[in-house]
Amino acid sequence: MTPGNNGASTPEDDDPFGYLYADGQANGAQPPSGGYGYPNSVNRVRPVGTRQYGQPGPAPQAPPQQGAYGQPNTHYAAPETLPGGATTAHSPQPSHGGGGRSRGPNTKGLLIGAIAVVAAVVIGIGVAMISGDDDKGGNEAGPTPTATQDTGKPSPSSSEDDKGEDEVKLPTIDAKALRLDGGASLASEFDGAKADGGVYVTGFNQVGAKVTWTLSGVKAGSYRFYVQYGIPGEDADATVVVNGKAESRPLNMKNFANSPKGEWDKGWQNTWASVNLNEGTNTIELACNDGNKCNAVLDQFWLAEPE
């Protein structure tokens, strides 16, 4: 534009602050005295877009009346709708969710919330199961007896313990401690005897030879009478006499170990016979009678419970 078509007013008149500048004061700019803005303004009201530079302005008009809600106002038109008006570019707002569709629910947040709820339920079920198992075990198992509770069973005293040991421990004796008769004697020539000092009974290989064991403190009943003996690699036997009564079946002192013939130190073995004893004192004899093969030496005797 050139100065010739700027309209009826000059820039100094259009500038509400022109009176503050030197060139504006030279051209006669004055502080505002009427409406806001221009020195000579008369509070002119006009519809937007009707003023044109270089042409006289229209006469003042009354303020436009407000139309019905939602209807366009005939006294206002956007600049871009008038001839020669500038076109305003609209910047599209970024859409959320893509595809120009309106933003939907926050599915990611819902998924996280659902997972948290499921985890809480699973943890609660696990705690309940563990608590249930503890309660079940507590109901099934009875209380452990304490030192102050009476279980109904008296504790065994030391004297009872000793008595029980005496009942279980049956007598044992070395053959050298027996009463010897009929030519029986003591010796320690052969190695391997278990009796104290390796002393055993010899001279048993003759009719009438015998050894007697007198014992007491056992209850009446059946027992096993064990004999530790030695032989020179050949079978032997003898007669067992309990309380003066001879057993019908001889004590078998066989060569169970198959020891070499003539080697006494390798022929140590043991055998047993069943005997019935009375309450109180009993005597057990081992004798070489007619018909017995008594080529043996005697080491130890003992009693045991029947199996």
C-alpha atoms as one frame of an Amber mdcrd trajectory, in Angstrom:
protein
   0.000   0.000   0.000   1.034   3.620  -0.475   0.384   6.660   1.694  -2.368
   7.772  -0.651  -4.798   4.935   0.122  -4.422   4.579   3.857  -7.892   6.049
   4.463  -9.000   9.132   6.332  -6.774   8.618   9.369  -3.008   8.578   9.677
  -0.986   5.991  11.568  -0.539   8.464  14.383  -4.318   8.617  14.758  -4.606
   4.830  14.622  -1.948   4.302  17.312  -3.515   4.805  20.771  -0.061   5.568
  22.154   1.003   8.026  19.373   0.916  10.978  21.733   3.893   9.512  23.536
   6.228   9.839  20.525   7.832  13.063  19.208   6.618  12.665  15.635   3.149
  11.871  16.881   3.027  15.004  18.992   4.243  17.033  15.971   1.253  15.773
  14.021  -1.131  16.707  16.772  -1.705  13.346  18.514  -3.560  13.774  21.811
  -4.202  11.463  24.751  -7.489   9.575  24.528 -10.523  11.553  25.607 -13.409
   9.436  24.440 -13.498   5.672  23.810 -10.444   3.468  24.160  -7.750   3.680
  21.462  -7.977   6.689  19.157  -7.830  10.417  20.016 -10.968  11.196  18.045
 -12.839   7.998  18.629 -16.553   8.199  19.261 -17.008   4.624  20.314 -17.969
   3.531  16.854 -19.500   0.058  16.738 -19.563  -1.823  13.465 -19.909  -5.456
  12.451 -16.615  -7.263  12.039 -15.179  -7.013   8.489 -17.255  -4.059   7.256
 -14.573  -1.424   7.465 -12.512  -0.833   4.341  -9.458   1.364   4.183  -9.828
   4.390   1.853 -13.650   4.590   2.183 -15.773   6.534   4.608 -17.138   4.411
   7.415 -20.884   3.709   7.669 -23.064   5.393  10.160 -23.140   3.984  13.648
 -25.623   1.188  14.149 -27.309  -0.305  17.152 -25.694  -3.316  18.780 -26.760
  -6.588  17.198 -29.505  -8.544  18.932 -28.686 -11.951  20.260 -30.389 -14.607
  18.182 -31.777 -17.901  19.319 -29.332 -20.349  20.864 -27.613 -22.420  18.246
 -28.620 -20.146  15.303 -26.011 -18.062  13.361 -25.833 -14.352  14.190 -26.644
 -12.272  11.112 -24.576  -9.372  12.403 -21.421 -11.402  12.604 -19.541 -13.235
   9.956 -16.113 -14.706  10.237 -13.527 -12.852   8.125 -12.880 -15.890   6.002
 -16.563 -15.941   4.889 -16.417 -12.418   3.382 -15.174 -11.642  -0.123 -11.433
 -11.179  -0.001 -11.260 -12.432   3.579  -8.284 -14.471   4.717  -8.691 -18.188
   4.977  -7.808 -19.476   8.362  -6.062 -22.811   8.377  -7.264 -25.245  10.976
  -4.682 -27.466  12.544  -6.162 -30.902  13.044  -5.940 -32.153  16.594  -4.021
 -35.370  16.977  -6.326 -38.280  17.436  -5.780 -40.895  20.117  -6.196 -44.496
  19.209  -5.570 -44.001  15.466  -7.898 -44.135  12.503  -9.604 -40.831  13.279
 -11.795 -42.636  15.836 -12.607 -41.130  19.194 -10.449 -42.231  22.063 -11.665
 -45.508  23.533 -11.239 -46.926  27.015  -7.746 -47.363  28.422  -7.450 -51.103
  27.726  -3.853 -51.262  28.969  -4.846 -49.903  32.359  -7.796 -52.316  32.548
  -5.522 -55.258  31.699  -3.019 -54.314  34.423  -5.838 -53.953  36.927  -7.286
 -57.356  35.990  -3.876 -59.019  36.383  -3.449 -57.411  39.816  -6.882 -58.696
  40.916  -6.121 -62.252  39.702  -2.736 -62.225  41.498  -4.382 -61.075  44.728
  -7.003 -63.858  44.465  -4.313 -66.528  43.835  -2.239 -65.321  46.807  -5.325
 -65.332  49.015  -6.208 -68.899  47.977  -2.618 -70.056  48.671  -2.640 -68.490
  52.154  -6.016 -70.076  52.873  -4.784 -73.521  51.778  -1.654 -73.251  53.952
  -3.721 -72.142  56.933  -6.153 -74.987  56.288  -3.353 -77.561  56.279  -2.009
 -76.207  59.572  -5.440 -76.372  61.143  -5.989 -79.891  59.838  -2.693 -81.124
  61.219  -3.429 -79.524  64.563  -6.836 -81.233  64.788  -5.540 -84.672  63.864
  -2.481 -84.736  66.124  -2.975 -84.807  69.856  -0.946 -82.640  72.236   2.536
 -83.801  73.048   2.728 -84.859  76.704   4.770 -82.466  78.801   6.647 -83.070
  81.997   3.648 -81.883  84.051   1.113 -84.129  82.308   0.312 -87.622  83.612
   0.478 -90.140  80.771  -0.838 -92.936  82.975   2.408 -94.930  82.736   4.813
 -94.672  85.673   8.425 -94.105  84.788  10.601 -97.132  85.563  12.888 -96.678
  88.541  16.536 -97.567  88.567  15.821-100.661  90.685  13.302-101.863  88.096
  15.829-101.300  85.322  18.384-103.398  87.229  15.784-106.075  87.790  14.972
-106.178  84.085  18.652-106.529  83.235  18.976-109.410  85.723  16.013-111.142
  84.133  17.443-110.818  80.613  21.011-111.665  81.570  21.142-115.442  82.033
  24.050-117.171  83.750  27.309-118.067  82.014  30.185-120.046  83.522  33.692
-121.189  82.555  34.103-124.964  82.584  37.050-124.699  84.988  34.582-123.378
  87.643  32.420-126.508  87.463  32.600-129.422  89.867  34.778-132.098  88.243
  34.256-135.855  88.808  35.294-139.205  87.271  38.809-138.259  86.207  38.011
-134.838  84.655  40.770-132.241  85.127  41.964-128.809  83.946  44.418-127.971
  81.164  45.492-125.072  78.896  47.569-126.866  76.269  45.378-126.084  73.262
  45.055-122.497  72.042  41.666-120.918  71.326  39.709-121.530  74.545  37.450
-118.574  75.534  37.518-119.293  79.273  39.566-117.044  81.508  43.255-117.818
  81.054  42.508-120.259  78.239  41.863-122.988  80.818  39.508-125.818  79.794
  38.376-129.228  81.150  40.151-132.282  79.811  40.127-136.027  80.773  36.508
-136.232  79.742  37.142-139.121  77.324  36.313-141.903  79.831  33.098-143.436
  81.145  32.067-141.902  84.455  33.727-138.543  83.823  31.379-135.622  84.401
  31.073-131.918  85.211  28.258-130.381  87.327  26.839-126.834  87.138  24.699
-125.669  90.061  22.757-122.514  89.263  20.000-120.426  90.845  18.044-117.243
  90.204  16.290-118.358  87.038  12.551-118.653  86.569  10.922-121.957  85.813
  10.721-122.661  82.125  12.421-123.992  79.038  15.917-122.814  78.121  18.725
-123.586  75.741  21.789-125.116  77.398  24.872-124.109  75.341  28.282-125.870
  75.503  31.527-124.496  73.995  33.789-127.494  73.253  36.835-128.531  71.298
  37.410-131.687  69.226  40.312-133.039  67.123  38.413-133.014  63.853  36.001
-135.872  64.745  32.432-136.049  66.092  31.653-136.517  69.793  28.631-136.601
  72.141  27.698-136.707  75.831  24.694-137.137  78.192  22.846-134.143  79.696
  21.392-134.687  83.219  18.994-131.994  84.604  18.203-132.178  88.342  19.281
-135.855  88.411  17.277-136.857  85.343  19.184-137.868  82.199  17.913-136.602
  78.882  17.045-139.367  76.433  18.749-137.608  73.569  22.524-137.112  73.826
  24.179-133.732  73.337  25.531-133.692  69.793  29.123-132.391  69.681  29.615
-132.912  65.974  32.418-131.483  63.832  30.174-128.731  62.441  33.190-126.607
  61.392  34.823-129.460  59.451  38.051-128.816  61.308  41.118-130.866  60.273
  41.569-134.156  62.070  43.960-134.030  64.989  44.138-130.187  65.169  42.581
-129.323  68.527  43.261-125.601  68.306  41.048-125.386  65.176  38.215-127.548
  66.504  36.513-125.044  68.885  32.733-125.000  68.275  29.454-124.822  70.215
  26.202-126.793  70.424  22.998-126.713  72.525  20.210-128.841  74.004  16.769
-127.894  75.377  16.370-128.136  79.154  13.455-127.492  81.523  14.405-125.796
  84.777  12.515-125.262  88.025  12.026-122.121  90.062  14.978-121.753  92.393
  18.139-123.909  92.353  18.888-126.346  89.514  21.767-128.676  88.593  22.910
-129.485  85.073  25.430-132.323  84.530  27.334-133.228  81.367  28.535-136.846
  81.676  30.354-139.415  79.596  28.190-142.519  79.921  28.198-145.859  78.203
  27.608-145.452  74.494  28.891-141.860  74.366  31.919-140.777  72.290  33.550
-138.313  74.649  36.843-137.388  72.918  36.355-133.634  73.590  37.458-130.833
  75.899  34.989-128.424  77.584  35.406-124.625  77.536  32.213-122.750  78.667
  28.498-123.268  79.555  25.612-120.724  79.338  21.819-120.457  79.202  19.715
-118.612  76.614  16.040-117.991  75.998  14.479-120.346  73.445  14.082-118.790
  69.987
